Short mmCIF file of C-alpha atoms in Angstrom, two decimals:
data_model
loop_
_atom_site.label_atom_id
_atom_site.label_comp_id
_atom_site.label_asym_id
_atom_site.label_seq_id
_atom_site.Cartn_x
_atom_site.Cartn_y
_atom_site.Cartn_z
CA MET A 22 108.40 80.73 90.25
CA TRP A 23 105.03 82.11 91.29
CA ALA A 24 101.67 81.20 89.73
CA THR A 25 98.83 83.39 88.51
CA GLY A 26 96.47 83.98 91.42
CA ASP A 27 99.21 83.74 94.05
CA THR A 28 99.86 86.45 96.59
CA VAL A 29 103.45 87.43 95.84
CA GLU A 30 105.49 88.51 98.87
CA VAL A 31 108.89 90.20 98.73
CA GLY A 32 110.72 91.01 101.96
CA LEU A 33 113.08 93.98 102.37
CA THR A 34 115.65 93.39 105.08
CA SER A 35 118.96 94.86 106.22
CA ALA A 36 121.85 92.49 106.91
CA LEU A 37 125.61 92.45 106.59
CA GLU A 38 125.64 89.20 104.59
CA PHE A 39 123.28 87.57 102.09
CA PRO A 40 121.03 85.59 102.59
CA ASN A 41 120.78 86.62 106.25
CA ILE A 42 117.54 88.26 107.36
CA GLU A 43 118.20 90.61 110.27
CA SER A 44 116.13 93.79 110.51
CA GLY A 45 113.35 95.36 108.50
CA PRO A 46 112.95 99.10 107.85
CA ARG A 47 109.79 100.95 108.75
CA LEU A 48 107.48 101.86 105.90
CA ASP A 49 108.17 105.57 106.40
CA ARG A 50 111.81 104.90 105.44
CA ILE A 51 110.75 104.00 101.89
CA SER A 52 110.98 106.83 99.36
CA PHE A 53 110.32 104.91 96.14
CA THR A 54 108.47 101.74 95.17
CA SER A 55 107.91 100.24 91.73
CA VAL A 56 106.30 96.90 90.86
CA SER A 57 105.58 95.61 87.37
CA VAL A 58 104.42 92.31 85.88
CA ALA A 59 104.69 91.62 82.15
CA ASN A 60 105.93 95.20 81.74
CA ALA A 61 102.71 96.63 83.21
CA PRO A 62 102.68 98.54 86.53
CA VAL A 63 101.05 97.01 89.60
CA GLU A 64 99.31 99.62 91.74
CA ASP A 65 97.52 97.59 94.44
CA LEU A 66 100.35 96.97 96.91
CA THR A 67 100.24 95.97 100.57
CA PHE A 68 103.01 96.52 103.11
CA ARG A 69 103.54 94.74 106.42
CA GLU A 70 106.17 95.91 108.88
CA GLY A 71 108.09 93.30 110.85
CA ALA A 72 111.15 93.04 113.05
CA ALA A 73 113.08 91.04 110.44
CA ALA A 74 111.70 92.48 107.19
CA LEU A 75 109.33 94.94 105.58
CA THR A 76 107.10 92.74 103.40
CA LEU A 77 105.55 94.00 100.17
CA SER A 78 102.75 91.88 98.70
CA PHE A 79 100.49 91.95 95.65
CA GLN A 80 98.13 89.64 93.79
CA ALA A 81 99.55 88.00 90.67
CA HIS A 82 96.75 88.70 88.22
CA GLU A 83 98.99 88.37 85.15
CA SER A 84 101.72 86.01 83.97
CA GLY A 85 105.20 87.22 83.12
CA PHE A 86 108.46 88.73 84.25
CA SER A 87 108.19 90.92 87.36
CA VAL A 88 110.41 93.69 88.69
CA VAL A 89 110.05 94.80 92.32
CA ALA A 90 112.13 97.82 93.38
CA MET A 91 112.36 100.00 96.47
CA SER A 92 114.62 102.81 97.66
CA THR A 93 115.00 104.36 101.09
CA HIS A 94 115.20 107.96 102.23
CA PRO A 95 118.73 108.98 103.25
CA ARG A 96 119.57 108.30 106.87
CA ALA A 97 122.28 110.36 108.55
CA GLY A 98 124.38 110.05 111.67
CA GLU A 99 127.88 109.91 113.11
CA ILE A 100 130.29 107.00 113.23
CA SER A 101 132.47 107.09 116.33
CA PRO A 102 136.25 107.25 115.84
CA GLU A 103 136.79 103.68 117.03
CA ASN A 104 134.31 102.36 114.44
CA THR A 105 135.35 104.52 111.49
CA ALA A 106 137.80 102.07 109.90
CA ALA A 107 135.24 99.26 109.96
CA TYR A 108 132.58 101.53 108.46
CA LEU A 109 134.87 102.64 105.63
CA ASP A 110 135.47 98.95 104.92
CA GLU A 111 131.72 98.29 104.94
CA ILE A 112 130.97 100.98 102.37
CA GLU A 113 133.99 99.97 100.27
CA ALA A 114 135.49 103.46 100.42
CA SER A 115 138.26 104.06 97.91
CA PRO A 116 141.84 104.51 99.16
CA ALA A 117 141.65 108.23 98.29
CA VAL A 118 138.47 108.75 100.33
CA ARG A 119 139.89 106.80 103.24
CA GLN A 120 143.20 108.66 103.20
CA ALA A 121 141.52 112.08 103.07
CA PHE A 122 139.54 111.29 106.20
CA GLU A 123 142.46 109.71 108.02
CA ASP A 124 144.56 112.83 107.36
CA LEU A 125 142.18 114.98 109.43
CA PRO A 126 143.73 116.21 112.68
CA GLY A 127 142.76 114.45 115.89
CA SER A 128 140.26 111.59 116.00
CA PRO A 129 137.02 113.04 114.62
CA ALA A 130 133.74 111.21 114.20
CA LEU A 131 132.75 110.45 110.61
CA ASN A 132 129.62 112.19 109.39
CA ARG A 133 127.74 109.87 107.07
CA SER A 134 124.44 109.31 105.35
CA TYR A 135 123.24 106.40 103.27
CA SER A 136 120.42 105.23 101.03
CA LYS A 137 119.65 101.72 99.83
CA HIS A 138 118.20 100.79 96.47
CA THR A 139 116.88 97.26 96.02
CA LYS A 140 115.58 95.42 93.00
CA THR A 141 114.23 91.88 92.62
CA PHE A 142 113.53 89.96 89.42
CA LEU A 143 110.95 87.18 89.71
CA CYS A 144 108.60 85.30 87.40
CA ILE A 145 104.89 84.48 87.48
CA ASP A 146 104.19 81.31 85.45
CA THR A 147 106.81 82.33 82.88
CA CYS A 148 109.84 84.59 82.53
CA ASP A 149 109.39 85.10 78.80
CA VAL A 150 106.63 87.73 78.84
CA GLY A 151 107.83 91.27 79.49
CA GLU A 152 111.40 90.32 80.36
CA GLU A 153 112.60 93.52 78.66
CA ALA A 154 111.40 95.36 81.79
CA GLY A 155 114.58 94.22 83.50
CA GLU A 156 116.60 96.30 81.04
CA ALA A 157 114.81 99.57 81.83
CA PRO A 158 116.23 101.98 84.43
CA LEU A 159 113.73 102.94 87.11
CA GLY A 160 115.39 106.19 88.16
CA GLN A 161 117.06 104.92 91.31
CA ALA A 162 120.27 106.72 92.24
CA LEU A 163 122.19 103.45 91.81
CA GLU A 164 120.68 100.35 90.19
CA PHE A 165 121.35 97.21 88.21
CA VAL A 166 119.62 96.44 84.92
CA SER A 167 119.70 93.31 82.80
CA ILE A 168 121.32 93.07 79.37
CA GLY A 169 118.95 91.83 76.68
CA GLY A 170 119.70 88.31 75.51
CA GLU A 171 122.39 87.72 78.14
CA GLU A 172 121.09 85.95 81.23
CA ARG A 173 124.26 86.45 83.27
CA ALA A 174 125.19 90.01 82.28
CA PHE A 175 124.04 93.07 84.23
CA ALA A 176 124.85 96.76 83.97
CA LEU A 177 125.33 99.10 86.93
CA LEU A 178 123.87 102.57 86.48
CA ARG A 179 124.28 105.72 88.54
CA ASP A 180 121.60 108.29 87.77
CA GLY A 181 120.95 106.39 84.55
CA GLN A 182 124.59 106.38 83.39
CA SER A 183 126.82 103.31 83.27
CA VAL A 184 129.46 103.01 85.99
CA ALA A 185 132.80 101.65 84.81
CA ASN A 186 135.50 100.08 87.00
CA GLN A 187 133.18 99.71 89.99
CA ARG A 188 133.41 96.85 92.45
CA VAL A 189 130.41 94.51 92.55
CA THR A 190 130.04 91.68 95.04
CA ILE A 191 128.08 88.60 93.99
CA TYR A 192 126.51 86.41 96.68
CA SER A 193 124.98 82.95 96.45
CA SER A 194 122.17 81.71 98.67
CA ASP A 195 124.59 79.38 100.45
CA GLY A 196 126.81 82.26 101.56
CA GLU A 197 129.53 82.08 98.91
CA HIS A 198 130.61 85.39 97.41
CA ALA A 199 133.00 86.85 94.87
CA ALA A 200 134.12 90.38 94.03
CA VAL A 201 134.20 91.46 90.38
CA THR A 202 134.59 94.80 88.61
CA THR A 203 132.38 96.39 85.98
CA ASN A 204 133.95 96.79 82.56
CA GLN A 205 134.20 100.04 80.58
CA ASP A 206 130.49 99.75 79.76
CA GLY A 207 129.50 99.27 83.39
CA VAL A 208 128.71 95.58 82.84
CA VAL A 209 129.49 92.56 85.01
CA ASN A 210 129.13 88.93 84.06
CA VAL A 211 128.14 86.43 86.75
CA SER A 212 130.19 83.25 86.69
CA SER A 213 128.42 79.94 86.08
CA ASP A 214 129.69 78.97 89.55
CA PHE A 215 126.73 80.96 90.87
CA THR A 216 123.38 79.28 90.27
CA GLY A 217 119.97 79.55 91.90
CA VAL A 218 119.15 82.72 93.82
CA VAL A 219 121.99 85.26 93.69
CA LEU A 220 122.40 88.83 94.88
CA LEU A 221 124.55 91.53 93.28
CA SER A 222 125.64 94.44 95.45
CA ALA A 223 127.49 97.68 94.70
CA ILE A 224 128.17 100.79 96.77
CA TRP A 225 128.88 104.28 95.44
CA VAL A 226 130.42 106.73 97.90
CA THR A 227 129.99 110.46 97.30
CA ALA A 228 132.81 112.17 99.14
CA PRO A 229 132.29 115.68 100.56
CA ASP A 230 134.05 118.76 99.27
CA HIS A 231 136.03 118.78 102.51
CA PRO A 232 137.16 115.64 104.41
CA SER A 233 135.28 116.80 107.52
CA GLY A 234 131.97 116.91 105.63
CA ASN A 235 129.30 114.26 105.06
CA TYR A 236 130.13 110.99 103.32
CA HIS A 237 127.06 109.68 101.49
CA SER A 238 126.80 106.12 100.24
CA ASP A 239 124.25 104.62 97.86
CA GLN A 240 123.99 100.84 97.85
CA ALA A 241 122.30 98.99 95.00
CA THR A 242 121.30 95.33 95.18
CA LEU A 243 119.70 93.02 92.66
CA THR A 244 118.27 89.64 93.63
CA THR A 245 117.51 87.21 90.82
CA ARG A 246 117.60 83.52 89.93
CA LEU A 247 120.16 82.16 87.47
CA ASP A 248 120.10 78.68 85.95
#
């Protein structure tokens, strides 16, 4: 919980496991930023690049529920044949996507691109003012939103539409994690076993028209605190 008058800092980092802090993107990698407090936009933002994290900061002039979101530009490259299986595991590729690539002749490199879409819910003095902002999509390619009146329920949206039967991994701040699946409405419920700061993560893979094409993945994360 932050207090009015505080300088709020939120760090964006890239790591294989939560809550590890490993490497921070450069500012020019960021394609989208949105910050609101009490359902009102915050425009005066400061960024600080660092080896471990890109830190966004702003002054907390108002009390209420805050949403901080960022997305990255796509980054492209090749995955060498010896690392392809591990990469397909990392992006949670479906069996059909994996099989299509593995059926290619020879041992080709995998062409891939990826974007990351982060969102953080936090509170300044109180969580009760403007908490409906957590329910509103921000236009990210893949994102989580809260469900009004249900502290532990979240919906996964792709381009604003709910995503059913999608794997979501839930992480606790002590390194525990569990895999769940969205229901037919794209909603997941976080077990009461997870309390304190938690992170939800989901990855959507867009397969190419041909197995030798580019495999693009969008990863959405939501960090929030649950009592």
